[in-house]
Each structure stands twice: as structure tokens, then as C-alpha cells.
Coordinates of C-alpha atoms in Angstrom, one line a residue:
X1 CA 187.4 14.5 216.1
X2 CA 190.7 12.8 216.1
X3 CA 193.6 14.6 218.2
X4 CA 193.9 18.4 216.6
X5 CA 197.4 19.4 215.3
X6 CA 199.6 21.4 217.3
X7 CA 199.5 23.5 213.9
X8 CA 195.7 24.4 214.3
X9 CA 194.7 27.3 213.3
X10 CA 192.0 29.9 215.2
X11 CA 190.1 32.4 213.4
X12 CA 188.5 35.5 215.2
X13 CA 184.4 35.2 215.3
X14 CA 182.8 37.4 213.2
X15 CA 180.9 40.4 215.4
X16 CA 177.4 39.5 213.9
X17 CA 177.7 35.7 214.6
X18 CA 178.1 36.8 217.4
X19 CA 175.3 39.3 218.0
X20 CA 172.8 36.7 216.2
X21 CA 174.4 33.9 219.0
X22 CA 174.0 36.8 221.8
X23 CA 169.7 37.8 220.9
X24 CA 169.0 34.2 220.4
X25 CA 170.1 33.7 224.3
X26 CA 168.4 36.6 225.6
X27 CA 165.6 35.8 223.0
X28 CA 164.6 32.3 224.5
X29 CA 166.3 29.6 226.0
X30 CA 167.1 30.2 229.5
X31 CA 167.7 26.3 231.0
X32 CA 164.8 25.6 232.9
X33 CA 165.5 24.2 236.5
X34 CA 162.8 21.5 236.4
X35 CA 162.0 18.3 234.8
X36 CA 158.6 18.9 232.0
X37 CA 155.6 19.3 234.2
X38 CA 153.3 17.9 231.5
X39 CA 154.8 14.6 230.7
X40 CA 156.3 11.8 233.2
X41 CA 159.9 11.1 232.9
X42 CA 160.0 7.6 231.1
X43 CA 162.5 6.5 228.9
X44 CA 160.4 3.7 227.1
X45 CA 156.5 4.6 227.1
X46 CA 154.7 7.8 226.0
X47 CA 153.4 10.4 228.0
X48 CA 150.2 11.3 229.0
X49 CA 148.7 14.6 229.8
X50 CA 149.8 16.7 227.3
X51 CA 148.9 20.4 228.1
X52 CA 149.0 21.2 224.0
X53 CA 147.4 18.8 221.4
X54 CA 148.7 18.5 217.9
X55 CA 147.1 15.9 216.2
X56 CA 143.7 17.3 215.6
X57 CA 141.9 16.8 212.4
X58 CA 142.5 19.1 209.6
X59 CA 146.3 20.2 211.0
X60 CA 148.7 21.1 208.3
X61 CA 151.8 19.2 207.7
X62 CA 154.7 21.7 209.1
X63 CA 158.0 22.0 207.3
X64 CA 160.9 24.2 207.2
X65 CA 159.5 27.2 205.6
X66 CA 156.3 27.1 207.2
X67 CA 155.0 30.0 209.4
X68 CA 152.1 31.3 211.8
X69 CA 149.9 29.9 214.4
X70 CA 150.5 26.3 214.2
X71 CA 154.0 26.5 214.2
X72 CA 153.9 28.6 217.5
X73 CA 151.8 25.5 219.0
X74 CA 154.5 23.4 217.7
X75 CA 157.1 25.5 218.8
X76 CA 155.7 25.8 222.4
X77 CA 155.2 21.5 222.4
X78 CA 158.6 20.8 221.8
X79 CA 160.1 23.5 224.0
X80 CA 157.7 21.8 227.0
X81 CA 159.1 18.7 226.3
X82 CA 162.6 20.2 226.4
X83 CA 163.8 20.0 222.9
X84 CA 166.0 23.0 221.7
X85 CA 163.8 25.1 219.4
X86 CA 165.5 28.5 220.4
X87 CA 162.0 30.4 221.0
X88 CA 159.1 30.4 219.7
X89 CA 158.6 33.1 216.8
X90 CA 155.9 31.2 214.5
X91 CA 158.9 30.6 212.0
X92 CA 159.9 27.0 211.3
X93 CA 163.7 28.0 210.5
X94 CA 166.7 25.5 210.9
X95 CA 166.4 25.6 214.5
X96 CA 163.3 24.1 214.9
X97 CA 163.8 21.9 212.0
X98 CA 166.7 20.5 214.1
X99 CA 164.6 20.3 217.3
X100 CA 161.6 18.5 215.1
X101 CA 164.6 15.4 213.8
X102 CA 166.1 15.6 217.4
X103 CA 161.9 14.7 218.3
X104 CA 161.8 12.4 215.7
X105 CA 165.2 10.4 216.6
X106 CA 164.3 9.9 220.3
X107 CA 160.6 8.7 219.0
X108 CA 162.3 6.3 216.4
X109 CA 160.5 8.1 213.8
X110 CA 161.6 8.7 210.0
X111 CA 164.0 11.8 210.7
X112 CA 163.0 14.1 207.5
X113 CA 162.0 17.4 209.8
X114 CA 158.4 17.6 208.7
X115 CA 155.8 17.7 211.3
X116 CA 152.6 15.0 209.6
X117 CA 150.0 13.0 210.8
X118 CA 153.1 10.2 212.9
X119 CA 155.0 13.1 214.1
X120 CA 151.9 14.9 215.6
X121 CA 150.8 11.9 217.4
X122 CA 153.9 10.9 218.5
X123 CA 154.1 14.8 220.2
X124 CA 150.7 14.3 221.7
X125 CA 152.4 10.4 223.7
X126 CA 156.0 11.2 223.2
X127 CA 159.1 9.4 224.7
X128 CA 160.1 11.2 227.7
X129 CA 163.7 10.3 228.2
X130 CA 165.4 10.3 231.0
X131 CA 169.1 10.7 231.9
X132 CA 171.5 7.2 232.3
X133 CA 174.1 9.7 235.1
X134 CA 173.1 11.7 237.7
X135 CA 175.0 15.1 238.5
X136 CA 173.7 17.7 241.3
X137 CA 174.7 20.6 238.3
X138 CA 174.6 20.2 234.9
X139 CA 175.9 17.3 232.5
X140 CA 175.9 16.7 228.8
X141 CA 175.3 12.7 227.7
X142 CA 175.6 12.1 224.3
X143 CA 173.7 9.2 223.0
X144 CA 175.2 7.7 220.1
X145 CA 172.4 5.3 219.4
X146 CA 169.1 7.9 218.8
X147 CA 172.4 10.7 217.8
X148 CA 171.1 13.5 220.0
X149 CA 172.7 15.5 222.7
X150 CA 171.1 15.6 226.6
X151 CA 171.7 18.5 228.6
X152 CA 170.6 17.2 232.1
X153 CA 170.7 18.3 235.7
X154 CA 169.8 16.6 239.0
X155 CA 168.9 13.8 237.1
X156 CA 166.4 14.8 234.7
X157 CA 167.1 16.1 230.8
X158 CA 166.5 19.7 230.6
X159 CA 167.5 20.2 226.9
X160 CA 167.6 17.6 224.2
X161 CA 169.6 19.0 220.7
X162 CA 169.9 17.3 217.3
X163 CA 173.9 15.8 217.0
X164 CA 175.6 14.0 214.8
X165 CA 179.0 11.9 215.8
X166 CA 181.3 10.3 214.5
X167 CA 180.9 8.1 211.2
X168 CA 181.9 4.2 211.0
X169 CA 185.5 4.7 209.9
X170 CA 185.9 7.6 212.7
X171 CA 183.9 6.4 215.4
X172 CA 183.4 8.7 218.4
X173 CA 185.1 7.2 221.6
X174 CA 182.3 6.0 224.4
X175 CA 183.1 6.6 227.9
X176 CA 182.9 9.5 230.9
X177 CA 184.8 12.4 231.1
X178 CA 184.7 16.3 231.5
X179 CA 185.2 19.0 229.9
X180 CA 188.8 19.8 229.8
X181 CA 189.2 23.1 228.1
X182 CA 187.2 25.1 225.4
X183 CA 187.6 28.0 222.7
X184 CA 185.3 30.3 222.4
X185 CA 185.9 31.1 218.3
X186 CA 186.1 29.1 215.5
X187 CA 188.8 26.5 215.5
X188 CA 190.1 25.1 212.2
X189 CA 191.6 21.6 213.0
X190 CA 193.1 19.4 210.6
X191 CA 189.7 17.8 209.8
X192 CA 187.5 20.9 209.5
X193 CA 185.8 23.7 211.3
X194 CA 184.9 23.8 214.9
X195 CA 182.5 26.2 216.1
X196 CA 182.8 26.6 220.3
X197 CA 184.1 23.7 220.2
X198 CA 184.6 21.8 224.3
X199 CA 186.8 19.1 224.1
X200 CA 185.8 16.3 226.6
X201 CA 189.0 13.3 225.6
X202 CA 191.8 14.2 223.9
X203 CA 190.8 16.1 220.5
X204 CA 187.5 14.7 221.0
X205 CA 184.4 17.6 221.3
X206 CA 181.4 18.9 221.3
X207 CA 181.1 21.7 219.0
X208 CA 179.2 23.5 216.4
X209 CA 178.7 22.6 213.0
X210 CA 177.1 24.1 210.0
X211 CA 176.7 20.4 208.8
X212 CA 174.1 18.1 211.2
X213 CA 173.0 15.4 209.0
X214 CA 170.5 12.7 210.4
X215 CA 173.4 10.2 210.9
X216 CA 176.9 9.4 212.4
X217 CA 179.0 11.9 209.8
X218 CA 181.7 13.3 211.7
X219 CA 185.2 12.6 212.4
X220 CA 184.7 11.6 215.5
X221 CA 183.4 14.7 217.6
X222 CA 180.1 15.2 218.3
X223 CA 178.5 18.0 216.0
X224 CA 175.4 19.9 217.4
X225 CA 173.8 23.2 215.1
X226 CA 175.6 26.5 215.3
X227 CA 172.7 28.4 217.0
X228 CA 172.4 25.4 219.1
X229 CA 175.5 25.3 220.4
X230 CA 175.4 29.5 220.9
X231 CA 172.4 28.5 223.6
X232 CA 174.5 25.9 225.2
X233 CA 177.7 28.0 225.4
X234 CA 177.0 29.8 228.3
X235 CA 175.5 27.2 230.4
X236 CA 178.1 24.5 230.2
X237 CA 181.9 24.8 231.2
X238 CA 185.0 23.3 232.2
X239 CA 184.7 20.5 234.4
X240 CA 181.2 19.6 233.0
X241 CA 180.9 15.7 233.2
X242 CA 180.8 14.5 229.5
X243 CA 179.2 11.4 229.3
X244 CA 179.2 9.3 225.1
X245 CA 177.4 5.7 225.3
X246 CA 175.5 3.9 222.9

């Protein structure tokens, strides 16, 4: 997001956002400390050893929509391998949609959010990536390339959310920095609505969007889902290292 007017406006969160934002912590994604015990940490081959297997014969193709047994198996993959699902409930809702296209950009698959026959294989030997900076606490990387966010800490990637930065004409600015300040609210800028947004250069942030689309659509900030963002709120803070390559 280009530099926010001085004549910004803040609007007060709405108590059920955020009760919703509040059970979705408690409900399911504390950060976990370590790097995914099931898969090596490789950011160009697949990994091996996958404790769940997706691809079986006869498996239904998964879309948003979708509930029941297999989309608690597919739930409980993608959490493993660190991607932000937000619990698993047997409900393929926007949340795990986004965490299925977040898969699905870091595999270089086609990023449509249903779960087939290339998607399940690819979760059975999946990309494992790893980290470009290493921080002893926690850092957020945003790769521009595969648009997805890394959460990472002591070197490996502990959470891995769909994003969406900015688009050709509003390019989001490469480099390393931290987070210098943040509002915990909606912010309405001159360019749109920020949701939590931390601002990492400038007017430049991370925030939450109700719009993630598959490619570069912003004005330069880096968009991650609403509920995503609400799970990454409380870990992340000022003076987090910020760190936007391609």
C-alpha cells in the first residue's frame, strides 16, 4: 500500500469479528516450535515420509463446500506441513480453501482451491520450503514470486498463508525491515480497507483483506485472509523482521 494519508480514517472492530478472530485462536493454531517432523526441509524436491496419504484410489475431489472425513485428513496434511488451515473441523470453508492455493502456489500447481488427483499427489511428495533469513524468534518473509506469506523461526517456516501483493502498476517494495507500528482495528486508508494491518516501510503492510485473489492485486501491501491474519495477530509484533523478495 502506498503511504496512508494523514487523513485516514479508523473504524472500531465490530465485537463479533472479534469473538470469531478470538475462538479461531483458542480453537487451533497455536505456532508450533518445531520444523514438520514428517517431511525434510527442502526448498526444491518433495518430501518423503509422509505420516498421512492422500492420493489413494477412489479419493474424492475436495472443494470449498465439501465436508466429513476426508477433509479432516486433508485438513490434518496441510496443518503437518505447516500451512494455515485454522483447525481441523471436517469443513472445507475459506480457510482451508486459502491454505489448499497457498499448497498449490508453493507446489507450482494450477491455484483453483480444489484438492484432485495433482493436488493429492503433490501433498503425498510436497515442496518443503525453507526460510531465505534466519532469526532466533519469529520473522515474516514474504515471497513475491509463489505470493504466499512464511512465518518462520530459528530458521525453519512454521506457518505458510495464502497472500496476495501488490499488482504491476503498484508493485510492493522488496527489501528487509521490521515491523514499525500496528493497529489493532480496521484502518481505512486512502486506497481501501486494512484489517490489523503491520506496517513494515513506510505505508507499506501486512494486513487483512477480505479480497486474496491468486495473483499480485493489491496496491502495494501484502494482503493475507481475515481469519488468517486474526491467527497471526498475536504472534507477531513490533520489531518483527519483515523480510519481501522475489
Amino acid at each position: 500500500m502506498r503511504p496512508v494519508s494523514p487523513h485516514a480514517i479508523r473504524h472500531r472492530r465490530p465485537a463479533a469479528h472479534a469473538a470469531l478472530g478470538t475462538a479461531l485462536l483458542v480453537a487451533g493454531l497455536a505456532v508450533p516450535a518445531t520444523p514438520v517432523a514428517a517431511a525434510p526441509a527442502s526448498a526444491s524436491g518433495p518430501a518423503t515420509g509422509a505420516a498421512v496419504t492422500l492420493a489413494a484410489a477412489g479419493q474424492p475431489t475436495l472443494r470449498q463446500g465439501s465436508r466429513g472425513a476426508a477433509v479432516s485428513a486433508l485438513q490434518a496434511r496441510l496443518t503437518a506441513l505447516r500451512y494455515d488451515v485454522g483447525g481441523v473441523d471436517g469443513i472445507f470453508g475459506p480457510s482451508t480453501h486459502h491454505a489448499v492455493v497457498a499448497f498449490q502456489k508453493v507446489n507450482g500447481l494450477v491455484r483453483d482451491g480444489i484438492v484432485g488427483p495433482r493436488t493429492r499427489a503433490a501433498l503425498d511428495r510436497p515442496v518443503v520450503p525453507k526460510p531465505k533469513y534466519t532469526h532466533p524468534g519469529y520473522s515474516v518473509e514474504a515471497d513475491l514470486t509463489r505470493q504466499v506469506l512464511y512465518l518462520a523461526k530459528g530458521g525453519a517456516v512454521v506457518r505458510i498463508l495464502d497472500a496476495s501483493s501488490g499488482k504491476a502498476s503498484t508493485p510492493t517494495p522488496t527489501g528487509d525491515w521490521t515491523v514499525g507500528r500496528r493497529i489493532d482495528d480496521w484502518r481505512q486508508s486512502d486506497l481501501g480497507l486494512l484489517w490489523r494491518p503491520n506496517y513494515f516501510h513506510r505505508g507499506y503492510a501486512v494486513h487483512g483483506a477480505s479480497s486474496v485473489p491468486t495473483y499480485p492485486a493489491s496496491h502495494g501491501c501484502v494482503r493475507v485472509p481475515l481469519r488468517a491474519m486474526d491467527r497471526l495477530w498475536t504472534t507477531i509484533r513490533v520489531g518483527t523482521p519483515v523480510h519481501v523478495y522475489r
